[in-house]
PDB file of C-alpha atoms and ligand atoms in Angstrom:
ATOM      1  CA  MET A  70       0.160   0.049  -0.074  1.00 41.00           C
ATOM      2  CA  ARG A  71       2.897   1.792   1.212  1.00 46.00           C
ATOM      3  CA  LYS A  72       4.560   1.165  -2.377  1.00 46.00           C
ATOM      4  CA  LEU A  73       1.412   1.921  -4.521  1.00 45.00           C
ATOM      5  CA  ALA A  74       1.552   5.604  -2.134  1.00 46.00           C
ATOM      6  CA  ALA A  75       4.580   6.342  -3.407  1.00 44.00           C
ATOM      7  CA  ALA A  76       4.376   5.332  -6.527  1.00 42.00           C
ATOM      8  CA  LEU A  77       1.525   7.830  -7.243  1.00 42.00           C
ATOM      9  CA  ALA A  78       3.000  10.041  -5.736  1.00 43.00           C
ATOM     10  CA  ALA A  79       6.365  10.353  -8.379  1.00 41.00           C
ATOM     11  CA  VAL A  80       3.518  10.471 -11.245  1.00 41.00           C
ATOM     12  CA  ALA A  81       2.455  13.593  -9.187  1.00 40.00           C
ATOM     13  CA  LEU A  82       5.646  15.200  -9.776  1.00 41.00           C
ATOM     14  CA  LEU A  83       6.284  14.487 -13.182  1.00 44.00           C
ATOM     15  CA  PRO A  84       5.942  17.325 -14.891  1.00 47.00           C
ATOM     16  CA  ASN A  85       2.939  18.073 -17.602  1.00 52.00           C
ATOM     17  CA  GLY A  86       5.125  17.494 -21.128  1.00 56.00           C
ATOM     18  CA  ALA A  87       7.691  15.753 -22.648  1.00 60.00           C
ATOM     19  CA  ALA A  88      10.493  14.652 -20.275  1.00 63.00           C
ATOM     20  CA  ALA A  89      13.876  16.183 -21.686  1.00 64.00           C
ATOM     21  CA  GLY A  90      14.939  15.230 -24.994  1.00 72.00           C
ATOM     22  CA  GLU A  91      12.813  13.108 -25.871  1.00 92.00           C
ATOM     23  CA  LYS A  92       9.431  13.821 -28.164  1.00 97.00           C
ATOM     24  CA  ILE A  93       6.607  15.335 -27.008  1.00 98.00           C
ATOM     25  CA  HIS A  94       3.603  12.177 -27.187  1.00 98.00           C
ATOM     26  CA  VAL A  95       0.877  13.995 -29.548  1.00 98.00           C
ATOM     27  CA  THR A  96      -2.446  11.707 -28.870  1.00 98.00           C
ATOM     28  CA  CYS A  97      -5.138  12.606 -31.642  1.00 98.00           C
ATOM     29  CA  THR A  98      -8.316  11.623 -32.480  1.00 98.00           C
ATOM     30  CA  THR A  99      -8.628  12.465 -36.836  1.00 98.00           C
ATOM     31  CA  GLY A 100      -6.266  11.734 -39.361  1.00 98.00           C
ATOM     32  CA  MET A 101      -6.000  15.568 -40.690  1.00 98.00           C
ATOM     33  CA  VAL A 102      -5.572  16.540 -36.504  1.00 98.00           C
ATOM     34  CA  GLY A 103      -2.873  13.888 -37.086  1.00 98.00           C
ATOM     35  CA  ASP A 104      -0.986  15.554 -39.588  1.00 98.00           C
ATOM     36  CA  LEU A 105      -1.567  19.263 -38.813  1.00 98.00           C
ATOM     37  CA  ILE A 106       0.354  18.204 -35.663  1.00 98.00           C
ATOM     38  CA  GLU A 107       2.770  16.364 -37.262  1.00 98.00           C
ATOM     39  CA  ASN A 108       3.269  19.539 -40.011  1.00 98.00           C
ATOM     40  CA  ILE A 109       3.590  22.156 -36.831  1.00 98.00           C
ATOM     41  CA  GLY A 110       5.224  19.790 -34.709  1.00 98.00           C
ATOM     42  CA  GLY A 111       8.026  18.204 -37.878  1.00 98.00           C
ATOM     43  CA  GLU A 112      10.758  16.511 -35.832  1.00 97.00           C
ATOM     44  CA  ARG A 113      10.401  17.177 -32.016  1.00 98.00           C
ATOM     45  CA  VAL A 114       6.160  15.908 -32.047  1.00 98.00           C
ATOM     46  CA  ASP A 115       5.611  11.928 -31.834  1.00 98.00           C
ATOM     47  CA  VAL A 116       2.136  11.113 -33.109  1.00 98.00           C
ATOM     48  CA  THR A 117      -0.631   8.891 -32.691  1.00 98.00           C
ATOM     49  CA  THR A 118      -3.944   8.612 -34.178  1.00 98.00           C
ATOM     50  CA  LEU A 119      -6.572   7.082 -32.912  1.00 98.00           C
ATOM     51  CA  MET A 120      -9.177   7.369 -35.520  1.00 97.00           C
ATOM     52  CA  GLY A 121      -7.740   5.213 -38.993  1.00 96.00           C
ATOM     53  CA  PRO A 122      -8.588   4.972 -42.959  1.00 96.00           C
ATOM     54  CA  GLY A 123     -12.282   4.598 -42.899  1.00 94.00           C
ATOM     55  CA  VAL A 124     -12.891   5.011 -39.864  1.00 95.00           C
ATOM     56  CA  ASP A 125     -16.596   7.286 -38.418  1.00 95.00           C
ATOM     57  CA  PRO A 126     -15.179   9.664 -36.281  1.00 96.00           C
ATOM     58  CA  HIS A 127     -19.347  10.650 -35.318  1.00 93.00           C
ATOM     59  CA  LEU A 128     -19.579   7.007 -34.397  1.00 94.00           C
ATOM     60  CA  TYR A 129     -16.066   6.037 -33.347  1.00 96.00           C
ATOM     61  CA  LYS A 130     -15.714   5.117 -29.247  1.00 96.00           C
ATOM     62  CA  ALA A 131     -12.650   4.885 -27.159  1.00 95.00           C
ATOM     63  CA  SER A 132     -11.566   1.338 -26.985  1.00 95.00           C
ATOM     64  CA  GLN A 133      -9.273   0.270 -23.726  1.00 95.00           C
ATOM     65  CA  GLY A 134      -5.907   0.898 -25.200  1.00 96.00           C
ATOM     66  CA  ASP A 135      -6.926   4.070 -26.333  1.00 97.00           C
ATOM     67  CA  ILE A 136      -7.869   5.054 -23.260  1.00 95.00           C
ATOM     68  CA  GLY A 137      -4.556   4.343 -23.416  1.00 96.00           C
ATOM     69  CA  ARG A 138      -2.828   6.289 -25.134  1.00 97.00           C
ATOM     70  CA  LEU A 139      -4.677   8.936 -23.927  1.00 97.00           C
ATOM     71  CA  SER A 140      -4.026   8.552 -21.142  1.00 95.00           C
ATOM     72  CA  ARG A 141      -0.350   8.547 -20.984  1.00 96.00           C
ATOM     73  CA  ALA A 142       0.055  11.616 -24.430  1.00 98.00           C
ATOM     74  CA  ASP A 143       1.844  14.679 -23.039  1.00 98.00           C
ATOM     75  CA  VAL A 144      -1.417  16.894 -24.952  1.00 98.00           C
ATOM     76  CA  ILE A 145      -4.808  15.392 -27.056  1.00 98.00           C
ATOM     77  CA  PHE A 146      -5.877  17.495 -29.710  1.00 98.00           C
ATOM     78  CA  TYR A 147      -9.512  16.550 -31.556  1.00 98.00           C
ATOM     79  CA  ASN A 148     -10.706  18.016 -34.199  1.00 98.00           C
ATOM     80  CA  GLY A 149     -14.272  19.617 -31.484  1.00 97.00           C
ATOM     81  CA  LEU A 150     -18.015  20.859 -32.107  1.00 96.00           C
ATOM     82  CA  PHE A 151     -19.219  17.265 -31.680  1.00 94.00           C
ATOM     83  CA  LEU A 152     -17.800  15.917 -34.776  1.00 95.00           C
ATOM     84  CA  GLU A 153     -16.046  13.203 -32.066  1.00 97.00           C
ATOM     85  CA  GLY A 154     -19.487  12.667 -31.281  1.00 93.00           C
ATOM     86  CA  LYS A 155     -19.356   9.725 -28.657  1.00 95.00           C
ATOM     87  CA  MET A 156     -15.779  10.495 -27.151  1.00 96.00           C
ATOM     88  CA  GLY A 157     -16.947  13.988 -25.263  1.00 92.00           C
ATOM     89  CA  ASP A 158     -17.291  12.031 -22.017  1.00 93.00           C
ATOM     90  CA  ILE A 159     -13.627  10.673 -21.829  1.00 96.00           C
ATOM     91  CA  LEU A 160     -11.880  13.807 -23.164  1.00 97.00           C
ATOM     92  CA  GLU A 161     -13.621  15.419 -20.299  1.00 95.00           C
ATOM     93  CA  LYS A 162     -12.237  13.261 -18.002  1.00 96.00           C
ATOM     94  CA  ILE A 163      -8.889  13.112 -18.893  1.00 96.00           C
ATOM     95  CA  ALA A 164      -8.953  17.057 -19.139  1.00 96.00           C
ATOM     96  CA  LYS A 165     -10.066  17.573 -15.699  1.00 96.00           C
ATOM     97  CA  ARG A 166      -7.550  15.223 -14.645  1.00 95.00           C
ATOM     98  CA  GLY A 167      -5.679  18.082 -15.759  1.00 95.00           C
ATOM     99  CA  LYS A 168      -4.054  17.329 -19.053  1.00 97.00           C
ATOM    100  CA  LEU A 169      -3.714  19.734 -21.898  1.00 98.00           C
ATOM    101  CA  VAL A 170      -7.051  18.909 -23.871  1.00 98.00           C
ATOM    102  CA  ILE A 171      -6.962  20.726 -27.445  1.00 98.00           C
ATOM    103  CA  ALA A 172     -10.478  21.566 -29.899  1.00 98.00           C
ATOM    104  CA  VAL A 173      -8.453  22.674 -32.620  1.00 98.00           C
ATOM    105  CA  ALA A 174     -11.476  23.670 -34.694  1.00 98.00           C
ATOM    106  CA  GLU A 175     -13.289  25.255 -31.445  1.00 97.00           C
ATOM    107  CA  ASN A 176     -11.394  28.300 -31.606  1.00 96.00           C
ATOM    108  CA  ILE A 177     -12.246  29.428 -35.148  1.00 97.00           C
ATOM    109  CA  GLU A 178     -14.557  32.652 -35.124  1.00 96.00           C
ATOM    110  CA  PRO A 179     -18.261  31.353 -34.438  1.00 94.00           C
ATOM    111  CA  SER A 180     -19.658  33.541 -37.352  1.00 95.00           C
ATOM    112  CA  LEU A 181     -17.357  32.410 -39.504  1.00 97.00           C
ATOM    113  CA  LEU A 182     -19.195  28.533 -38.659  1.00 97.00           C
ATOM    114  CA  ALA A 183     -21.878  27.047 -40.687  1.00 95.00           C
ATOM    115  CA  THR A 184     -24.434  26.172 -38.329  1.00 91.00           C
ATOM    116  CA  PRO A 185     -27.633  24.624 -41.013  1.00 84.00           C
ATOM    117  CA  PRO A 186     -30.990  23.637 -39.345  1.00 79.00           C
ATOM    118  CA  GLU A 187     -30.737  20.196 -39.199  1.00 71.00           C
ATOM    119  CA  PHE A 188     -28.176  20.170 -36.722  1.00 72.00           C
ATOM    120  CA  GLN A 189     -30.086  21.161 -34.113  1.00 75.00           C
ATOM    121  CA  GLY A 190     -28.101  23.937 -33.365  1.00 82.00           C
ATOM    122  CA  HIS A 191     -24.365  23.107 -33.798  1.00 89.00           C
ATOM    123  CA  PRO A 192     -22.038  24.276 -36.238  1.00 95.00           C
ATOM    124  CA  ASP A 193     -21.186  21.883 -38.945  1.00 94.00           C
ATOM    125  CA  PRO A 194     -17.618  19.765 -37.316  1.00 96.00           C
ATOM    126  CA  HIS A 195     -16.746  19.546 -41.346  1.00 96.00           C
ATOM    127  CA  VAL A 196     -14.081  22.784 -41.203  1.00 98.00           C
ATOM    128  CA  TRP A 197     -10.960  20.290 -42.485  1.00 98.00           C
ATOM    129  CA  PHE A 198     -13.461  20.599 -46.335  1.00 97.00           C
ATOM    130  CA  ASP A 199     -13.172  24.261 -46.240  1.00 98.00           C
ATOM    131  CA  VAL A 200      -8.960  24.636 -46.749  1.00 98.00           C
ATOM    132  CA  GLU A 201      -8.895  27.974 -46.057  1.00 98.00           C
ATOM    133  CA  LEU A 202     -11.687  27.201 -43.003  1.00 98.00           C
ATOM    134  CA  TRP A 203      -8.607  24.140 -41.669  1.00 98.00           C
ATOM    135  CA  LYS A 204      -5.513  27.012 -41.997  1.00 98.00           C
ATOM    136  CA  LEU A 205      -7.645  29.069 -38.725  1.00 98.00           C
ATOM    137  CA  THR A 206      -6.593  25.572 -37.073  1.00 98.00           C
ATOM    138  CA  ILE A 207      -2.969  26.306 -37.733  1.00 98.00           C
ATOM    139  CA  PRO A 208      -2.739  28.929 -34.535  1.00 98.00           C
ATOM    140  CA  THR A 209      -4.463  26.795 -31.907  1.00 98.00           C
ATOM    141  CA  ALA A 210      -1.949  23.850 -32.979  1.00 98.00           C
ATOM    142  CA  THR A 211       0.920  25.522 -32.472  1.00 98.00           C
ATOM    143  CA  GLU A 212      -0.387  27.971 -28.993  1.00 98.00           C
ATOM    144  CA  GLY A 213      -0.486  23.750 -27.333  1.00 98.00           C
ATOM    145  CA  LEU A 214       2.314  22.735 -28.343  1.00 98.00           C
ATOM    146  CA  ALA A 215       4.113  25.184 -27.273  1.00 98.00           C
ATOM    147  CA  GLN A 216       3.219  25.429 -23.915  1.00 98.00           C
ATOM    148  CA  ILE A 217       4.121  21.399 -23.957  1.00 97.00           C
ATOM    149  CA  GLU A 218       7.001  22.489 -24.940  1.00 97.00           C
ATOM    150  CA  PRO A 219       8.221  26.308 -24.314  1.00 97.00           C
ATOM    151  CA  ALA A 220      11.648  26.323 -25.954  1.00 97.00           C
ATOM    152  CA  SER A 221      10.624  24.966 -29.185  1.00 97.00           C
ATOM    153  CA  ARG A 222       7.915  27.650 -29.923  1.00 98.00           C
ATOM    154  CA  ASP A 223      10.056  29.468 -32.517  1.00 98.00           C
ATOM    155  CA  VAL A 224      10.798  25.956 -34.084  1.00 98.00           C
ATOM    156  CA  PHE A 225       6.637  25.839 -34.273  1.00 98.00           C
ATOM    157  CA  GLU A 226       6.233  28.867 -36.402  1.00 98.00           C
ATOM    158  CA  ARG A 227       8.307  28.262 -38.399  1.00 98.00           C
ATOM    159  CA  ASN A 228       6.818  24.687 -39.270  1.00 98.00           C
ATOM    160  CA  ALA A 229       3.583  26.780 -38.726  1.00 98.00           C
ATOM    161  CA  GLU A 230       3.888  29.362 -41.910  1.00 98.00           C
ATOM    162  CA  ALA A 231       5.259  26.607 -44.075  1.00 98.00           C
ATOM    163  CA  LEU A 232       2.104  25.085 -43.585  1.00 98.00           C
ATOM    164  CA  ARG A 233       0.339  27.926 -44.395  1.00 98.00           C
ATOM    165  CA  ALA A 234       1.932  28.812 -47.312  1.00 98.00           C
ATOM    166  CA  GLU A 235       1.201  25.107 -48.523  1.00 98.00           C
ATOM    167  CA  LEU A 236      -2.343  25.051 -48.073  1.00 98.00           C
ATOM    168  CA  THR A 237      -2.857  28.522 -49.497  1.00 98.00           C
ATOM    169  CA  ALA A 238      -0.912  26.889 -52.968  1.00 98.00           C
ATOM    170  CA  LEU A 239      -4.041  23.714 -51.961  1.00 98.00           C
ATOM    171  CA  ASP A 240      -6.510  26.281 -52.096  1.00 98.00           C
ATOM    172  CA  ALA A 241      -5.876  27.592 -55.199  1.00 98.00           C
ATOM    173  CA  TYR A 242      -5.471  24.767 -56.918  1.00 98.00           C
ATOM    174  CA  CYS A 243      -9.232  23.801 -55.850  1.00 98.00           C
ATOM    175  CA  GLN A 244     -10.519  27.066 -56.889  1.00 97.00           C
ATOM    176  CA  GLU A 245      -8.788  26.032 -59.951  1.00 97.00           C
ATOM    177  CA  ARG A 246     -10.144  23.224 -60.825  1.00 97.00           C
ATOM    178  CA  LEU A 247     -13.260  23.423 -59.910  1.00 96.00           C
ATOM    179  CA  VAL A 248     -13.976  26.495 -62.072  1.00 95.00           C
ATOM    180  CA  THR A 249     -13.542  23.827 -64.841  1.00 96.00           C
ATOM    181  CA  ILE A 250     -16.860  22.148 -64.129  1.00 96.00           C
ATOM    182  CA  PRO A 251     -19.292  23.523 -66.279  1.00 93.00           C
ATOM    183  CA  VAL A 252     -21.352  25.760 -63.295  1.00 92.00           C
ATOM    184  CA  GLU A 253     -24.803  23.715 -64.367  1.00 91.00           C
ATOM    185  CA  ARG A 254     -23.349  20.373 -64.091  1.00 92.00           C
ATOM    186  CA  ARG A 255     -21.640  21.775 -60.210  1.00 94.00           C
ATOM    187  CA  VAL A 256     -24.182  19.085 -58.193  1.00 95.00           C
ATOM    188  CA  LEU A 257     -22.045  16.999 -55.260  1.00 96.00           C
ATOM    189  CA  VAL A 258     -24.474  14.100 -54.186  1.00 95.00           C
ATOM    190  CA  THR A 259     -22.765  12.310 -51.749  1.00 94.00           C
ATOM    191  CA  ALA A 260     -23.656   9.935 -48.693  1.00 89.00           C
ATOM    192  CA  HIS A 261     -23.996  12.344 -46.002  1.00 86.00           C
ATOM    193  CA  ASP A 262     -23.699  16.190 -45.082  1.00 86.00           C
ATOM    194  CA  ALA A 263     -20.087  16.403 -44.737  1.00 91.00           C
ATOM    195  CA  PHE A 264     -19.153  19.139 -47.617  1.00 95.00           C
ATOM    196  CA  GLY A 265     -21.347  22.322 -46.832  1.00 94.00           C
ATOM    197  CA  TYR A 266     -18.013  23.803 -46.025  1.00 97.00           C
ATOM    198  CA  PHE A 267     -16.049  22.393 -48.801  1.00 97.00           C
ATOM    199  CA  GLY A 268     -19.921  23.537 -51.634  1.00 96.00           C
ATOM    200  CA  ARG A 269     -19.913  27.140 -49.858  1.00 96.00           C
ATOM    201  CA  ALA A 270     -15.625  27.588 -50.406  1.00 97.00           C
ATOM    202  CA  TYR A 271     -15.363  26.467 -54.447  1.00 96.00           C
ATOM    203  CA  ASP A 272     -18.738  27.208 -55.751  1.00 94.00           C
ATOM    204  CA  VAL A 273     -20.512  23.524 -55.533  1.00 95.00           C
ATOM    205  CA  GLU A 274     -23.897  22.828 -54.678  1.00 95.00           C
ATOM    206  CA  VAL A 275     -24.370  19.627 -52.449  1.00 94.00           C
ATOM    207  CA  VAL A 276     -26.500  17.859 -51.416  1.00 91.00           C
ATOM    208  CA  GLY A 277     -26.383  14.917 -48.746  1.00 88.00           C
ATOM    209  CA  LEU A 278     -28.418  11.694 -47.998  1.00 87.00           C
ATOM    210  CA  GLN A 279     -27.758  11.250 -44.321  1.00 81.00           C
ATOM    211  CA  GLY A 280     -27.968  14.441 -41.793  1.00 75.00           C
ATOM    212  CA  ILE A 281     -24.452  16.053 -40.744  1.00 68.00           C
ATOM    213  CA  SER A 282     -23.876  13.516 -38.818  1.00 73.00           C
ATOM    214  CA  THR A 283     -23.572   9.693 -39.340  1.00 75.00           C
ATOM    215  CA  ALA A 284     -25.301   9.191 -35.756  1.00 73.00           C
ATOM    216  CA  SER A 285     -28.802   9.906 -37.592  1.00 73.00           C
ATOM    217  CA  GLU A 286     -30.230   6.985 -40.383  1.00 74.00           C
ATOM    218  CA  TYR A 287     -31.499   7.679 -43.766  1.00 77.00           C
ATOM    219  CA  GLY A 288     -34.913   6.697 -44.822  1.00 82.00           C
ATOM    220  CA  LEU A 289     -36.809   5.443 -47.985  1.00 84.00           C
ATOM    221  CA  LYS A 290     -37.755   9.472 -47.666  1.00 87.00           C
ATOM    222  CA  ASP A 291     -34.427  10.705 -48.275  1.00 87.00           C
ATOM    223  CA  VAL A 292     -33.610   8.576 -51.026  1.00 90.00           C
ATOM    224  CA  HIS A 293     -36.665   9.236 -53.155  1.00 91.00           C
ATOM    225  CA  ARG A 294     -35.246  13.168 -52.613  1.00 91.00           C
ATOM    226  CA  LEU A 295     -32.301  12.287 -54.204  1.00 92.00           C
ATOM    227  CA  VAL A 296     -33.163  10.068 -56.843  1.00 94.00           C
ATOM    228  CA  ASP A 297     -35.468  13.060 -57.946  1.00 94.00           C
ATOM    229  CA  LEU A 298     -32.731  15.953 -57.391  1.00 93.00           C
ATOM    230  CA  VAL A 299     -30.483  13.721 -59.736  1.00 94.00           C
ATOM    231  CA  THR A 300     -33.132  12.942 -61.757  1.00 94.00           C
ATOM    232  CA  SER A 301     -34.407  16.140 -62.528  1.00 93.00           C
ATOM    233  CA  ARG A 302     -30.810  17.594 -63.093  1.00 91.00           C
ATOM    234  CA  GLY A 303     -29.397  14.894 -64.754  1.00 92.00           C
ATOM    235  CA  VAL A 304     -26.363  14.611 -62.420  1.00 94.00           C
ATOM    236  CA  LYS A 305     -24.238  12.277 -64.100  1.00 94.00           C
ATOM    237  CA  ALA A 306     -22.495  10.488 -61.258  1.00 96.00           C
ATOM    238  CA  VAL A 307     -22.807  10.101 -57.575  1.00 96.00           C
ATOM    239  CA  PHE A 308     -20.554  10.160 -54.804  1.00 96.00           C
ATOM    240  CA  VAL A 309     -19.656   7.067 -51.681  1.00 95.00           C
ATOM    241  CA  GLU A 310     -17.637   8.374 -48.735  1.00 93.00           C
ATOM    242  CA  SER A 311     -15.295   6.420 -47.288  1.00 90.00           C
ATOM    243  CA  SER A 312     -16.236   6.317 -44.035  1.00 87.00           C
ATOM    244  CA  VAL A 313     -19.531   5.809 -44.916  1.00 87.00           C
ATOM    245  CA  PRO A 314     -21.336   2.059 -46.044  1.00 86.00           C
ATOM    246  CA  PRO A 315     -21.524   2.279 -49.336  1.00 90.00           C
ATOM    247  CA  ARG A 316     -25.068   0.869 -49.554  1.00 89.00           C
ATOM    248  CA  SER A 317     -26.880   3.953 -49.573  1.00 87.00           C
ATOM    249  CA  ILE A 318     -25.209   5.663 -52.037  1.00 92.00           C
ATOM    250  CA  GLU A 319     -26.265   2.706 -53.267  1.00 93.00           C
ATOM    251  CA  ALA A 320     -29.912   3.240 -53.324  1.00 92.00           C
ATOM    252  CA  VAL A 321     -29.267   6.765 -54.926  1.00 93.00           C
ATOM    253  CA  VAL A 322     -28.388   5.289 -57.833  1.00 95.00           C
ATOM    254  CA  GLU A 323     -30.617   2.357 -58.266  1.00 95.00           C
ATOM    255  CA  GLY A 324     -34.017   4.846 -57.631  1.00 95.00           C
ATOM    256  CA  CYS A 325     -32.252   6.185 -60.285  1.00 96.00           C
ATOM    257  CA  ARG A 326     -31.832   3.325 -62.635  1.00 95.00           C
ATOM    258  CA  ALA A 327     -35.367   2.377 -62.523  1.00 95.00           C
ATOM    259  CA  ARG A 328     -36.890   6.143 -63.307  1.00 95.00           C
ATOM    260  CA  GLY A 329     -34.432   5.297 -66.520  1.00 95.00           C
ATOM    261  CA  HIS A 330     -31.534   7.785 -65.831  1.00 95.00           C
ATOM    262  CA  ASP A 331     -28.704   6.167 -65.721  1.00 94.00           C
ATOM    263  CA  VAL A 332     -25.979   8.011 -62.559  1.00 95.00           C
ATOM    264  CA  VAL A 333     -22.592   6.311 -62.280  1.00 95.00           C
ATOM    265  CA  VAL A 334     -20.584   6.826 -58.740  1.00 96.00           C
ATOM    266  CA  GLY A 335     -17.738   8.398 -59.659  1.00 96.00           C
ATOM    267  CA  GLY A 336     -15.670   7.207 -56.869  1.00 96.00           C
ATOM    268  CA  SER A 337     -14.726   7.222 -53.198  1.00 96.00           C
ATOM    269  CA  LEU A 338     -14.049  10.217 -51.940  1.00 96.00           C
ATOM    270  CA  PHE A 339     -12.137  10.478 -48.046  1.00 96.00           C
ATOM    271  CA  SER A 340     -15.104  12.437 -45.922  1.00 94.00           C
ATOM    272  CA  ASP A 341     -14.220  11.627 -42.115  1.00 95.00           C
ATOM    273  CA  ALA A 342     -10.926   9.638 -42.587  1.00 96.00           C
ATOM    274  CA  MET A 343      -8.224  10.226 -44.833  1.00 97.00           C
ATOM    275  CA  GLY A 344      -6.682   7.688 -46.494  1.00 97.00           C
ATOM    276  CA  GLU A 345      -3.520   5.244 -45.527  1.00 96.00           C
ATOM    277  CA  GLU A 346      -0.511   5.594 -44.367  1.00 94.00           C
ATOM    278  CA  GLY A 347       2.251   5.353 -46.643  1.00 95.00           C
ATOM    279  CA  THR A 348       0.134   7.077 -49.713  1.00 97.00           C
ATOM    280  CA  PRO A 349      -1.037  10.438 -50.851  1.00 97.00           C
ATOM    281  CA  GLU A 350      -5.103  10.365 -49.375  1.00 97.00           C
ATOM    282  CA  GLY A 351      -2.465   9.253 -45.997  1.00 97.00           C
ATOM    283  CA  THR A 352      -2.061  13.499 -45.586  1.00 98.00           C
ATOM    284  CA  TYR A 353      -4.201  16.063 -46.115  1.00 98.00           C
ATOM    285  CA  VAL A 354      -3.669  17.474 -48.981  1.00 98.00           C
ATOM    286  CA  GLY A 355      -3.681  14.629 -50.373  1.00 98.00           C
ATOM    287  CA  MET A 356      -6.798  13.071 -49.551  1.00 98.00           C
ATOM    288  CA  VAL A 357      -8.053  17.061 -51.044  1.00 98.00           C
ATOM    289  CA  ARG A 358      -6.409  16.913 -53.654  1.00 98.00           C
ATOM    290  CA  HIS A 359      -7.793  12.749 -54.439  1.00 98.00           C
ATOM    291  CA  ASN A 360     -11.043  14.464 -54.089  1.00 97.00           C
ATOM    292  CA  ILE A 361     -11.198  17.514 -56.257  1.00 98.00           C
ATOM    293  CA  GLU A 362      -9.332  15.541 -59.058  1.00 98.00           C
ATOM    294  CA  THR A 363     -12.767  12.517 -58.429  1.00 97.00           C
ATOM    295  CA  ILE A 364     -15.211  15.205 -58.754  1.00 97.00           C
ATOM    296  CA  VAL A 365     -13.744  17.182 -61.448  1.00 97.00           C
ATOM    297  CA  LYS A 366     -13.486  14.103 -63.703  1.00 97.00           C
ATOM    298  CA  ALA A 367     -16.560  12.655 -63.033  1.00 96.00           C
ATOM    299  CA  LEU A 368     -19.137  16.029 -63.448  1.00 95.00           C
ATOM    300  CA  GLN A 369     -16.930  18.330 -65.667  1.00 89.00           C
TER     301      GLN A 369
HETATM  302 ZN1   ZN B  30     -19.091  13.822 -41.254  1.00 79.56          ZN
END
């Protein structure tokens, strides 16, 4: 008993941050957040991402192993705005114990966020779809890392500057590619309402089968609504998402064909999760480029 008390006292004495010389251990929820922290932290961070390719953050629950990965981290970064809907409690509990837990999207000026009526008063959490909006997470992430390791502040700020420049170029690329689709064909039909900011930023009409979160069920009525829209507008292609089962969008394709309108699945978009590590789509920039090229090719 005395031994245990001594061990706990020793743990309590540890500073909140990385041990000297060791990398900062960071645990992130989504791949997009992990990519952000890797870019800003550079050599100084060792990033663990909980949600891999194909994982839906709206439905994700922390496993026993995840709780360990969260507890051992020097700092935790997550998207916030209720994206990780089922992880709120555990993150709150860990923050209450004194760990730095940071929602990168929650310092974005609220007037820049969209709150569509179907979101029941919550802002749309899918901010990474508008590259300029995602850039606004950089200061929060940089500040969080500098709090853990003040001596590396200059390094983090330099890395942040380089990332900002890269994302500015990426945003210009998105604009340039999407204007090659004739305006009347710029209709993006997907499985869930993840692309709202994308549509707003790049002048694309966006229609989703499911609501803002995949936790809401879609019904026959939603399928009919989309079949009506796709047939009446003559939309040529609809898209599946890598983190949502394809059957919902396949139901729309079948419905359209039954009415004599041939629509194809234009490809798979990365929506709430990135691609495999080690592939171009396993990075934020690569994921965005993949989506843009897939959409342009199918709708042009
Ligand atoms: Zn989503």
